Coordinates of C-alpha atoms in Angstrom, one line a residue:
Chain A
M29 CA 84.4 98.5 -10.6
E30 CA 85.4 101.6 -12.7
T31 CA 83.3 104.2 -14.2
I32 CA 84.0 105.6 -16.7
L33 CA 83.0 109.6 -16.4
T34 CA 81.4 111.5 -18.8
E35 CA 79.9 115.1 -17.7
R36 CA 80.7 118.1 -19.6
S37 CA 79.0 121.1 -17.3
P38 CA 81.7 123.7 -16.6
L39 CA 80.9 122.4 -12.8
G40 CA 81.8 118.7 -13.4
M41 CA 85.3 119.4 -15.4
H42 CA 86.0 121.8 -13.1
E43 CA 86.0 119.2 -10.1
S44 CA 88.2 117.2 -12.4
M45 CA 90.3 119.4 -12.2
L46 CA 90.7 120.6 -8.6
L47 CA 91.0 116.5 -7.8
T48 CA 94.0 116.4 -10.6
R49 CA 95.7 119.9 -8.9
A50 CA 95.0 118.7 -5.7
Y51 CA 96.3 115.0 -7.0
E52 CA 99.8 117.0 -8.5
E53 CA 100.4 118.8 -5.4
K54 CA 99.7 116.2 -2.9
L55 CA 102.5 114.5 -4.6
A56 CA 105.0 117.3 -4.8
A57 CA 104.1 118.0 -1.2
L58 CA 105.4 114.6 -0.6
F59 CA 107.9 114.5 -2.6
A60 CA 109.6 117.9 -1.2
A61 CA 109.2 116.0 2.5
G62 CA 111.4 113.2 1.5
N63 CA 111.0 109.2 1.0
F64 CA 107.8 109.4 -1.8
P65 CA 108.6 108.6 -5.7
M66 CA 109.5 110.6 -8.4
T67 CA 106.5 112.2 -10.3
C68 CA 105.9 113.9 -13.7
S69 CA 103.7 116.2 -13.0
S70 CA 100.7 117.3 -15.1
Q71 CA 100.0 120.6 -13.1
G72 CA 99.0 123.5 -15.5
Q73 CA 97.3 121.1 -18.4
E74 CA 94.5 119.4 -16.4
A75 CA 92.3 121.8 -19.1
S76 CA 93.9 120.3 -22.1
A77 CA 93.1 116.8 -20.0
V78 CA 89.6 117.4 -18.8
G79 CA 88.8 119.4 -22.0
V80 CA 89.1 116.2 -24.3
V81 CA 88.8 113.0 -21.9
R82 CA 85.1 114.2 -21.3
A83 CA 84.3 114.7 -25.2
L84 CA 84.5 111.0 -25.4
G85 CA 81.6 108.3 -25.1
P86 CA 82.5 105.5 -22.9
D87 CA 83.1 102.9 -26.0
D88 CA 86.6 105.6 -26.4
Q89 CA 90.1 104.5 -26.2
I90 CA 92.7 106.6 -24.3
L91 CA 96.6 106.2 -25.0
T92 CA 98.4 108.3 -22.6
N93 CA 102.1 109.1 -21.2
H94 CA 104.2 109.4 -18.5
R95 CA 102.5 113.0 -17.6
S96 CA 98.6 111.5 -17.5
A97 CA 97.0 112.1 -14.4
G98 CA 94.4 114.6 -15.2
H99 CA 93.6 111.9 -18.4
L100 CA 93.3 109.5 -15.9
I101 CA 91.4 111.4 -13.5
A102 CA 88.9 113.1 -15.7
R103 CA 88.2 109.7 -17.2
G104 CA 87.5 108.2 -13.9
A105 CA 90.0 106.5 -11.9
D106 CA 90.4 106.6 -8.8
P107 CA 93.3 108.7 -6.9
G108 CA 93.1 106.3 -4.1
R109 CA 94.4 103.3 -6.6
M110 CA 96.6 106.1 -8.8
I111 CA 98.6 106.9 -5.3
A112 CA 98.5 102.8 -4.1
E113 CA 100.4 102.5 -7.6
V114 CA 102.8 105.0 -7.4
M115 CA 103.8 104.1 -3.9
G116 CA 104.3 100.5 -5.3
K117 CA 101.4 98.8 -3.3
A118 CA 99.1 95.8 -4.3
T119 CA 96.5 97.3 -5.2
G120 CA 97.3 100.2 -7.4
Y121 CA 95.9 99.8 -10.9
C122 CA 98.5 97.9 -12.0
G123 CA 99.6 95.7 -8.8
G124 CA 102.5 98.1 -8.6
K125 CA 104.2 97.2 -11.4
S126 CA 104.0 100.4 -13.5
G127 CA 104.6 103.2 -10.7
T128 CA 103.7 106.5 -11.6
L129 CA 104.8 106.6 -15.1
H130 CA 102.4 103.7 -17.2
I131 CA 99.2 103.5 -15.2
S132 CA 96.7 101.7 -17.8
V133 CA 92.9 101.1 -16.5
K134 CA 91.8 99.1 -18.9
E135 CA 88.1 99.1 -17.4
L136 CA 88.1 102.5 -18.4
G137 CA 89.4 102.6 -21.7
V138 CA 92.8 103.8 -20.3
M139 CA 95.4 101.3 -22.8
L140 CA 99.1 100.6 -23.4
T141 CA 100.5 103.6 -21.2
S142 CA 103.9 104.0 -22.6
T143 CA 106.5 106.9 -21.5
I144 CA 108.8 106.2 -24.5
V145 CA 108.2 109.9 -25.6
G146 CA 106.3 109.3 -28.7
G147 CA 105.1 105.3 -27.8
E148 CA 102.2 106.0 -27.3
L149 CA 101.9 106.9 -30.9
S150 CA 103.5 103.9 -32.4
L151 CA 100.6 102.1 -30.5
A152 CA 97.6 104.1 -31.5
T153 CA 97.0 103.0 -34.6
G154 CA 96.8 99.3 -33.6
V155 CA 94.0 99.7 -31.2
A156 CA 92.4 102.0 -34.1
L157 CA 93.0 99.1 -36.7
S158 CA 91.1 96.6 -34.4
K159 CA 88.1 99.0 -33.5
K160 CA 88.2 99.1 -37.4
M161 CA 88.4 95.7 -38.3
L162 CA 86.7 94.2 -35.5
K163 CA 83.8 96.4 -36.1
Q164 CA 83.9 98.0 -32.6
P165 CA 82.2 101.3 -31.9
G166 CA 84.3 103.8 -31.1
I167 CA 87.2 105.8 -31.4
V168 CA 90.8 106.6 -30.1
A169 CA 92.4 109.9 -28.2
C170 CA 96.3 109.4 -28.5
F171 CA 97.7 111.8 -26.1
F172 CA 101.5 113.3 -26.9
G173 CA 103.7 116.0 -26.6
D174 CA 105.2 118.5 -28.4
G175 CA 108.3 116.8 -27.6
A176 CA 107.2 113.3 -29.0
A177 CA 106.0 115.3 -31.9
C178 CA 110.0 115.8 -32.8
E179 CA 109.9 111.9 -32.8
G180 CA 110.1 109.9 -36.0
I181 CA 107.0 108.0 -35.0
F182 CA 104.4 111.1 -35.4
H183 CA 105.3 111.1 -38.9
E184 CA 105.0 107.3 -39.1
S185 CA 101.8 107.0 -37.3
L186 CA 99.8 110.3 -38.7
N187 CA 101.0 109.6 -41.9
L188 CA 99.9 105.5 -41.5
A189 CA 96.5 106.5 -39.8
S190 CA 95.8 108.7 -42.8
V191 CA 95.7 106.1 -45.1
W192 CA 94.6 103.6 -43.6
N193 CA 92.0 105.8 -42.3
L194 CA 91.6 105.3 -39.1
P195 CA 89.6 107.0 -36.5
I196 CA 92.3 108.7 -34.4
L197 CA 92.3 111.9 -31.9
Y198 CA 95.9 113.0 -32.3
V199 CA 96.2 115.2 -29.2
C200 CA 99.3 116.7 -29.1
E201 CA 99.7 118.2 -25.7
N202 CA 102.1 120.9 -26.6
N203 CA 103.1 122.6 -23.0
Q204 CA 106.1 124.4 -24.6
W205 CA 108.8 121.8 -22.7
Q206 CA 110.5 118.6 -23.9
A207 CA 111.5 117.2 -20.7
F208 CA 114.4 119.9 -19.5
V209 CA 114.7 121.7 -23.1
H210 CA 112.1 124.6 -24.2
R211 CA 110.4 123.9 -27.0
R212 CA 111.3 127.0 -29.5
E213 CA 115.1 124.8 -28.8
T214 CA 113.8 121.8 -30.8
M215 CA 111.1 123.6 -33.4
V216 CA 111.3 126.3 -35.6
A217 CA 107.8 126.6 -34.9
D218 CA 105.7 127.4 -32.5
H219 CA 102.7 124.9 -33.5
L220 CA 102.3 121.5 -34.4
S221 CA 98.7 121.4 -35.8
P222 CA 100.0 122.6 -39.3
R223 CA 102.2 119.3 -39.6
A224 CA 98.7 117.7 -40.1
A225 CA 98.0 118.6 -43.8
S226 CA 100.8 117.3 -45.0
Y227 CA 99.3 113.7 -44.4
G228 CA 95.9 115.3 -45.6
I229 CA 94.6 114.9 -41.6
A230 CA 92.2 118.1 -40.5
S231 CA 93.8 120.0 -37.5
T232 CA 93.4 122.8 -35.1
T233 CA 94.9 124.6 -32.3
V234 CA 92.9 125.5 -29.1
D235 CA 93.3 127.3 -26.1
G236 CA 94.6 124.7 -23.8
N237 CA 94.1 126.4 -20.4
D238 CA 90.1 126.7 -21.5
A239 CA 88.4 123.9 -20.7
N240 CA 85.7 125.1 -22.2
A241 CA 87.0 125.7 -25.2
V242 CA 89.3 122.5 -25.2
L243 CA 85.5 120.7 -24.5
K244 CA 84.3 122.7 -27.5
S245 CA 87.2 122.0 -30.2
A246 CA 87.2 118.5 -29.0
L247 CA 84.0 117.3 -29.4
A248 CA 83.7 118.7 -32.9
A249 CA 86.9 116.8 -33.8
V250 CA 85.1 113.5 -32.1
E251 CA 82.1 114.2 -34.4
Q252 CA 84.1 115.0 -37.3
I253 CA 86.0 111.4 -36.9
R254 CA 83.1 109.4 -36.0
Q255 CA 81.3 110.6 -39.2
T256 CA 84.7 110.6 -41.6
G257 CA 86.6 107.7 -39.7
Q258 CA 89.7 109.6 -40.5
P259 CA 92.4 110.8 -38.0
Y260 CA 92.5 114.4 -36.9
L261 CA 95.3 116.4 -35.1
L262 CA 93.7 118.7 -32.1
E263 CA 96.7 120.7 -30.7
T264 CA 96.1 122.5 -27.4
Y265 CA 98.6 125.3 -26.6
T266 CA 99.1 125.2 -22.8
Y267 CA 101.6 125.2 -20.3
R268 CA 103.5 123.0 -17.7
Q269 CA 103.9 124.8 -14.7
K270 CA 106.0 122.3 -13.3
G271 CA 109.3 120.6 -14.0
H272 CA 110.1 117.6 -15.5
I273 CA 109.9 115.3 -13.1
S274 CA 109.4 116.1 -9.1
F275 CA 113.4 117.1 -8.2
D276 CA 113.4 119.1 -11.1
D277 CA 113.8 123.0 -9.5
Q278 CA 112.9 125.0 -12.7
A279 CA 116.5 126.8 -12.4
H280 CA 115.9 126.9 -16.1
V281 CA 113.5 128.4 -16.2
D282 CA 112.2 132.1 -17.7
P283 CA 110.4 133.7 -14.7
S284 CA 108.7 136.0 -17.0
E285 CA 107.6 133.5 -19.1
L286 CA 106.4 131.4 -15.8
A287 CA 104.4 134.6 -14.5
H288 CA 102.7 135.0 -17.6
W289 CA 101.7 131.6 -17.7
L290 CA 100.2 131.3 -14.4
T291 CA 97.7 133.9 -15.3
L292 CA 96.2 132.1 -17.3
D293 CA 96.0 128.9 -14.8
P294 CA 92.9 127.1 -15.7
I295 CA 91.8 126.4 -12.5
T296 CA 91.5 130.4 -12.0
R297 CA 89.7 130.7 -15.2
M298 CA 87.5 128.4 -14.7
E299 CA 86.3 129.8 -11.4
R300 CA 86.2 132.8 -13.3
H301 CA 83.9 131.4 -15.3
L302 CA 82.2 130.1 -13.0
R303 CA 81.6 133.4 -10.9
E304 CA 80.7 135.1 -14.0
I305 CA 78.4 132.8 -16.2
A306 CA 77.0 130.7 -13.4
G307 CA 77.0 133.0 -10.5
F308 CA 79.0 131.1 -7.8
T309 CA 80.0 132.3 -4.6
T310 CA 83.8 132.5 -3.3
G311 CA 82.6 130.5 -0.6
E312 CA 81.6 127.6 -2.8
L313 CA 84.3 127.3 -5.2
A314 CA 86.5 127.2 -1.7
A315 CA 84.8 124.2 -0.6
L316 CA 84.8 122.6 -3.8
R317 CA 88.8 123.0 -3.4
T318 CA 88.4 122.0 -0.2
K319 CA 86.0 119.1 -1.2
A320 CA 88.9 118.3 -4.1
Q321 CA 91.9 118.0 -1.1
E322 CA 89.8 116.2 1.3
R323 CA 89.0 113.6 -1.5
I324 CA 93.2 113.4 -2.3
D325 CA 93.2 113.1 1.5
A326 CA 91.9 110.1 1.8
A327 CA 93.3 108.6 -1.0
L328 CA 96.4 109.1 0.3
E329 CA 95.1 107.4 3.2
F330 CA 93.9 104.6 1.5
A331 CA 97.4 104.0 -0.2
R332 CA 99.5 104.1 2.9
Q333 CA 97.1 101.7 4.7
S334 CA 97.2 99.7 1.3
P335 CA 99.7 96.2 1.4
Y336 CA 103.0 95.9 -0.9
P337 CA 102.5 93.1 -3.5
D338 CA 104.2 89.6 -2.2
P339 CA 107.4 89.2 -3.3
S340 CA 105.4 85.8 -5.3
A341 CA 104.5 89.0 -7.5
L342 CA 108.1 89.8 -9.2
T343 CA 107.9 87.1 -11.4
T344 CA 103.6 86.8 -12.9
D345 CA 102.4 88.8 -15.6
V346 CA 105.5 88.0 -17.7
Y347 CA 103.5 86.0 -20.4
A348 CA 99.6 85.3 -21.0
Chain B
M8 CA 102.6 63.0 -46.6
P9 CA 103.7 66.3 -48.9
H10 CA 107.2 66.8 -49.5
I11 CA 107.5 70.5 -49.3
T12 CA 110.2 73.4 -49.1
V13 CA 110.4 76.0 -46.0
E14 CA 108.6 78.5 -48.2
Q15 CA 105.5 76.5 -48.7
A16 CA 105.3 75.7 -45.5
I17 CA 105.3 79.0 -44.3
G18 CA 102.8 80.2 -46.9
Q19 CA 100.7 76.4 -45.5
A20 CA 101.2 77.7 -42.3
L21 CA 99.8 81.6 -42.7
I22 CA 97.0 80.1 -45.0
E23 CA 95.6 77.1 -42.3
E24 CA 96.2 80.0 -39.6
M25 CA 94.2 82.7 -41.7
Q26 CA 91.3 80.2 -42.5
H27 CA 91.3 79.2 -38.6
D28 CA 91.2 82.3 -36.9
P29 CA 89.5 85.4 -38.5
R30 CA 91.9 87.8 -36.2
V31 CA 94.7 86.6 -37.9
L32 CA 95.7 89.1 -40.3
I33 CA 99.0 89.7 -42.0
F34 CA 100.9 93.1 -43.2
G35 CA 104.5 94.6 -44.1
E36 CA 106.3 96.1 -46.7
G37 CA 105.3 94.3 -50.1
V38 CA 103.1 91.5 -48.0
A39 CA 100.2 92.3 -50.1
T40 CA 101.8 92.7 -53.5
T41 CA 104.0 89.8 -53.3
Q42 CA 101.2 87.3 -51.7
P43 CA 98.4 87.8 -54.5
H44 CA 97.0 85.0 -53.4
L45 CA 96.8 85.7 -49.5
V46 CA 95.0 89.0 -50.3
Q47 CA 92.4 87.0 -53.0
Q48 CA 91.7 83.9 -50.4
F49 CA 91.5 86.8 -46.8
G50 CA 91.2 90.0 -48.7
A51 CA 92.8 94.0 -48.5
E52 CA 91.3 94.1 -44.8
R53 CA 93.8 91.2 -43.7
V54 CA 96.6 91.0 -46.1
R55 CA 97.9 94.6 -46.3
N56 CA 101.0 96.6 -47.9
T57 CA 102.8 99.0 -45.4
P58 CA 105.1 101.4 -45.6
L59 CA 108.8 101.3 -45.1
A60 CA 108.2 102.2 -41.9
E61 CA 109.4 99.5 -39.1
A62 CA 108.5 101.0 -36.1
I63 CA 104.6 101.6 -37.3
I64 CA 104.6 98.0 -38.6
A65 CA 105.7 96.5 -34.9
G66 CA 103.9 99.3 -33.2
T67 CA 100.9 98.7 -35.1
A68 CA 100.7 95.6 -34.6
V69 CA 101.4 95.7 -30.7
G70 CA 98.5 97.9 -30.4
A71 CA 96.2 95.6 -33.0
A72 CA 97.4 92.3 -30.3
A73 CA 96.5 94.3 -27.4
T74 CA 92.9 94.7 -28.1
G75 CA 91.6 91.8 -30.0
L76 CA 93.6 91.1 -33.4
R77 CA 96.2 88.6 -34.0
P78 CA 98.5 90.6 -36.3
V79 CA 101.5 88.9 -38.5
I80 CA 103.7 91.4 -39.4
D81 CA 106.7 90.3 -42.0
M82 CA 109.9 92.6 -40.9
L83 CA 111.6 91.4 -44.1
F84 CA 115.6 91.1 -43.3
A85 CA 116.3 90.7 -39.5
P86 CA 119.1 94.0 -39.1
F87 CA 115.5 96.4 -39.9
L88 CA 114.0 95.1 -36.6
A89 CA 117.0 97.5 -34.8
Y90 CA 114.3 100.5 -36.2
A91 CA 111.0 97.9 -34.5
M92 CA 112.8 97.6 -31.5
D93 CA 110.9 100.1 -28.8
A94 CA 107.1 98.7 -30.4
I95 CA 108.9 94.6 -29.1
V96 CA 111.2 95.2 -26.5
N97 CA 109.5 98.0 -24.5
S98 CA 106.4 97.8 -25.2
A99 CA 105.2 94.1 -26.2
G100 CA 107.7 92.3 -23.9
K101 CA 106.9 94.8 -20.7
L102 CA 103.1 96.0 -21.0
R103 CA 101.8 93.0 -19.9
Y104 CA 103.9 92.8 -16.6
M105 CA 104.0 96.9 -16.4
S106 CA 100.3 97.1 -16.2
G107 CA 99.6 94.5 -14.0
G108 CA 98.4 91.6 -16.8
Q109 CA 95.9 93.8 -18.0
F110 CA 97.2 93.2 -21.2
A111 CA 98.3 90.3 -23.7
F112 CA 100.0 90.5 -27.3
P113 CA 99.4 87.5 -29.1
L114 CA 101.6 89.0 -32.4
V115 CA 103.9 87.0 -35.0
V116 CA 107.0 89.5 -35.6
L117 CA 108.6 87.4 -39.1
A118 CA 111.7 88.3 -40.0
K119 CA 114.6 86.5 -41.8
T120 CA 118.3 86.2 -40.7
G121 CA 120.7 84.0 -41.7
A122 CA 124.4 84.5 -44.0
G123 CA 124.8 83.0 -47.6
W124 CA 123.1 85.5 -49.7
G125 CA 125.8 87.8 -50.1
V126 CA 123.3 91.1 -49.0
G127 CA 126.2 92.1 -46.3
A128 CA 125.6 92.4 -42.6
Q129 CA 123.1 95.5 -42.9
H130 CA 120.6 92.1 -44.8
T131 CA 122.2 89.6 -42.7
H132 CA 122.8 89.5 -39.1
N133 CA 122.3 87.4 -36.6
L134 CA 120.4 88.9 -33.6
E135 CA 118.4 85.9 -31.9
A136 CA 119.8 87.0 -28.9
W137 CA 118.8 90.2 -28.4
F138 CA 115.4 89.3 -28.0
V139 CA 116.1 86.0 -25.6
H140 CA 117.4 88.8 -23.7
S141 CA 114.3 90.8 -23.3
P142 CA 112.1 89.5 -20.9
G143 CA 108.4 88.9 -22.1
L144 CA 109.0 87.8 -25.9
K145 CA 109.7 84.1 -27.1
V146 CA 112.1 83.4 -29.9
V147 CA 111.9 80.4 -32.9
M148 CA 114.3 79.4 -35.0
P149 CA 113.6 76.6 -37.0
S150 CA 115.6 74.6 -39.4
T151 CA 113.3 71.9 -41.1
A152 CA 109.8 72.5 -43.3
A153 CA 107.8 70.6 -41.0
D154 CA 109.2 72.8 -38.2
F155 CA 108.6 76.0 -40.3
K156 CA 105.3 75.2 -40.7
G157 CA 104.1 73.4 -37.3
L158 CA 105.9 75.9 -35.6
L159 CA 104.5 79.6 -37.1
K160 CA 101.2 77.4 -36.6
S161 CA 101.8 77.0 -32.7
A162 CA 103.7 81.1 -32.9
I163 CA 100.2 82.2 -34.2
R164 CA 98.1 81.0 -32.0
D165 CA 100.2 82.1 -28.9
D166 CA 98.6 84.6 -26.7
N167 CA 102.5 85.9 -26.3
P168 CA 104.6 87.9 -29.2
V169 CA 106.8 85.7 -31.0
L170 CA 109.9 86.6 -32.8
F171 CA 109.5 84.2 -35.7
F172 CA 113.1 83.7 -37.4
N173 CA 113.1 82.0 -41.3
D174 CA 117.1 81.7 -42.6
M175 CA 117.2 83.0 -45.8
T176 CA 119.1 79.9 -46.8
L177 CA 116.5 77.7 -46.1
G178 CA 113.9 78.2 -48.2
H179 CA 114.3 76.1 -51.1
H180 CA 115.0 73.1 -48.3
A181 CA 112.6 70.4 -48.3
G182 CA 111.1 68.0 -46.3
E183 CA 108.0 65.7 -45.1
V184 CA 105.3 67.9 -43.8
E185 CA 101.9 67.7 -42.4
E186 CA 98.7 69.5 -43.1
G187 CA 96.6 71.3 -40.7
E188 CA 96.0 70.0 -37.2
A189 CA 99.1 67.5 -37.3
A190 CA 101.8 69.9 -38.2
L191 CA 101.4 71.5 -35.2
V192 CA 104.7 71.6 -33.2
P193 CA 104.5 72.6 -29.5
L194 CA 107.0 75.8 -29.0
G195 CA 109.2 75.8 -26.0
K196 CA 110.3 71.7 -27.3
A197 CA 113.8 70.8 -28.9
V198 CA 113.9 67.4 -30.4
V199 CA 116.5 64.5 -30.8
A200 CA 116.9 65.3 -34.2
R201 CA 119.5 62.1 -34.4
P202 CA 120.4 59.6 -31.3
G203 CA 123.9 59.3 -30.3
R204 CA 126.5 58.3 -27.3
D205 CA 129.5 60.0 -27.9
V206 CA 128.8 63.6 -28.2
T207 CA 125.7 65.9 -28.0
L208 CA 126.0 69.0 -30.7
V209 CA 123.5 71.3 -29.9
S210 CA 122.7 73.9 -32.4
Y211 CA 119.6 75.7 -34.3
A212 CA 118.3 76.9 -37.7
K213 CA 120.8 76.9 -40.4
G214 CA 123.5 75.7 -38.1
M215 CA 121.5 72.2 -37.4
H216 CA 122.5 71.5 -41.2
A217 CA 126.0 72.2 -40.4
C218 CA 125.6 69.5 -37.6
W219 CA 124.0 66.9 -39.9
Q220 CA 126.2 67.0 -41.6
A221 CA 129.5 66.5 -39.2
A222 CA 127.1 63.8 -37.8
E223 CA 127.7 61.6 -40.9
M224 CA 131.4 62.2 -41.0
L225 CA 131.4 61.5 -37.5
A226 CA 129.5 58.0 -37.8
A227 CA 131.9 57.5 -40.5
Q228 CA 134.7 57.6 -37.4
H229 CA 132.6 55.9 -35.6
I230 CA 131.9 58.9 -33.2
E231 CA 128.4 58.4 -32.5
A232 CA 127.0 62.4 -32.2
E233 CA 123.2 62.9 -30.2
L234 CA 121.9 66.1 -32.7
I235 CA 119.6 68.4 -30.1
D236 CA 117.9 70.4 -32.6
L237 CA 116.3 73.8 -30.2
R238 CA 114.5 74.8 -32.3
T239 CA 112.8 77.4 -29.5
L240 CA 115.4 79.6 -28.1
K241 CA 113.0 81.0 -25.8
P242 CA 111.4 79.8 -23.3
L243 CA 114.5 77.0 -24.0
D244 CA 114.1 73.9 -23.3
E245 CA 116.8 73.1 -20.5
E246 CA 115.6 69.1 -19.8
T247 CA 116.0 67.9 -23.2
V248 CA 120.2 69.5 -23.4
L249 CA 120.6 68.1 -19.7
A250 CA 119.3 65.1 -20.7
S251 CA 121.5 64.8 -23.9
V252 CA 124.7 66.2 -22.0
R253 CA 124.2 64.0 -18.7
K254 CA 124.0 60.7 -21.6
T255 CA 127.1 61.4 -23.8
G256 CA 129.6 64.1 -21.1
R257 CA 129.8 66.0 -24.3
L258 CA 129.2 68.8 -25.6
V259 CA 129.7 71.3 -28.2
V260 CA 127.3 74.0 -29.8
V261 CA 126.8 74.9 -33.0
H262 CA 125.0 78.8 -34.2
E263 CA 126.1 81.2 -36.4
A264 CA 125.2 84.2 -34.1
G265 CA 128.3 85.5 -32.7
P266 CA 130.2 84.0 -30.1
L267 CA 129.4 87.0 -27.1
C268 CA 126.3 86.2 -25.0
G269 CA 124.9 84.4 -27.8
V270 CA 122.7 81.3 -27.2
G271 CA 125.8 79.1 -27.3
S272 CA 126.6 81.0 -24.1
E273 CA 123.7 80.5 -22.6
I274 CA 123.5 76.4 -23.1
A275 CA 127.3 76.5 -21.9
A276 CA 125.9 78.1 -18.5
L277 CA 123.2 75.9 -17.9
V278 CA 125.0 72.9 -18.7
A279 CA 128.1 74.1 -16.7
E280 CA 125.4 74.9 -13.8
K281 CA 123.1 72.1 -14.0
A282 CA 125.2 68.8 -15.3
F283 CA 128.9 70.2 -14.4
S284 CA 129.8 66.8 -13.2
A285 CA 127.9 64.7 -16.4
L286 CA 131.0 66.8 -18.1
K287 CA 133.7 64.5 -19.1
T288 CA 135.5 67.0 -21.3
P289 CA 135.5 71.0 -21.4
I290 CA 132.0 72.5 -23.2
R291 CA 132.6 73.9 -27.0
R292 CA 131.0 76.4 -29.1
V293 CA 131.5 76.7 -33.0
T294 CA 130.2 80.3 -33.4
S295 CA 130.8 83.0 -36.2
P296 CA 133.5 85.4 -35.2
D297 CA 132.7 88.7 -33.8
V298 CA 131.7 90.1 -36.9
P299 CA 130.0 91.9 -39.3
T300 CA 128.7 89.1 -41.9
P301 CA 130.4 89.8 -44.7
S302 CA 129.0 90.1 -48.3
S303 CA 132.0 88.6 -50.6
H304 CA 130.8 84.5 -50.8
A305 CA 134.2 83.2 -49.8
L306 CA 134.3 85.5 -46.6
E307 CA 130.7 84.8 -45.8
Q308 CA 131.7 80.9 -46.1
A309 CA 134.6 81.5 -43.4
F310 CA 132.2 82.9 -41.3
L311 CA 129.4 80.8 -41.0
P312 CA 130.1 77.8 -38.7
Q313 CA 131.4 74.2 -41.6
A314 CA 131.0 70.9 -41.1
P315 CA 134.2 70.4 -41.2
T316 CA 135.0 72.7 -38.0
V317 CA 132.6 70.5 -36.1
V318 CA 134.1 67.7 -36.7
A319 CA 137.7 69.0 -35.4
T320 CA 136.8 70.5 -32.1
V321 CA 134.3 67.1 -31.5
R322 CA 137.2 65.1 -32.3
S323 CA 139.6 67.6 -30.4
L324 CA 137.5 66.7 -27.5
L325 CA 137.6 63.0 -27.8
D326 CA 141.5 62.4 -29.1

């Protein structure tokens, strides 16, 4: 039984970010040590994930992409079943048939994860159309990156959502990188949010490394969508701290750019907030980090102990 | 039983299934404009025009299908499906499997195909084999008015993504068609359209009409051809094909699509693998050549498999 998390306190969001960071660091270390699948790390984007996901309610649905660990964990996914899925184990959320890239958890409302860049944009309109026509409560949040915003489907999706009045929160996680290409090579502007105006869609850009700011902007956007039924584009301006995929050594990354963004790390910023505003001690903050790492250690142990799927699963789940 | 055209059969199937299930809706470029009676009967929510944007039409259908609706999308001409391949192949065909069975995609993709209208290769391309080759999809390509109606009704009721190819030259072809539940034709079942003892002709869609004509010409020469109409290309009804070839010992596959890696290749491989000992002669295929569909009427007719070619091919096996 899955439980959807809606805890919006700074501490609640911080714990989710720490768990995501511990998950990503653990998987990176396992890959570096050999004999572990490649993954697409969301490290550095934890605030964008938790700030938006925690602004949602239980009836809302999420479409995400290949850099999804932060979205899944913020929503309440079990890291043990996530790692099991990455390892191709039967206890993974998709029975080992997704692997790291396409984890969906229908019970948590994390639907139809597509890793064809822009795929989530093509599906979100239909999920929102069902909500509208079947008169189901809730909205649809669709996470994509600046890379997907350079696909034609970005235009088609926002245009149709606007024309059909579909309740979609488009979340562009502008993380500066499109696979192995920097955003400045593919776009003339720094920001995506101004594009929304040409579709008659409201938009804003928020500091994507400040979880409290992201939550505030996302709550406002979600409320506007619930009131108007109209789509909204939220750009979270953030940074992909790691390479495109595990083996990407970031040799092509400008060290000064990376260093700048590391000073804006979402977790150290939240720790500063908790220390200065909420009075947490350094020891308490360290204990929270340790707790997250222990949870990930336990999750890894669960995944390691889990069985692989029976070969008979090869031909199941093709047709309904 | 009413005598209606293929176009009317498609229209009846849509109306009956939209009446049968309120979750069924139809959208596509011009759907509401060209079928105002559907808008009038079912409302603008369930009958929608869309932008000229095949990728989002298909993607929207996939997302809607996974979350409780049962969309029918009209993609107009089959080559336009190239814009929609990601949603159909990568999402509708794969995401059930890749999610470990969490989602189902009850949707129907309508697309016009078939040479004969002189509209050229970007509006006419028999690309059904693309989808037969893609896991998780079903592919239907009928030849008669009754099958157009019965298979479309079944496709709309099926819980999987179904590509429904409509040979546009068959629109005015007419036949006896049932109404309501009696009209249903199951997916995945071929039919022996004409019994015969000397040779098996396997075809579908417009190819069937060339085969019927060929069968009559052959009968005048005392050669009895058995005609198998595949109707559904995926899942393929292997048993009906194999049973016929085991009886006749000869196989000619006829289709309008090109020869390379096509449905005919698959039927030939099936028979070679599972009924080789029954064969008295080599398997033959009659298809269009591996060229884009021409627009000139003269070239189009040369492109299409014609009854005299089918007859000559059969004769070459028997003489």
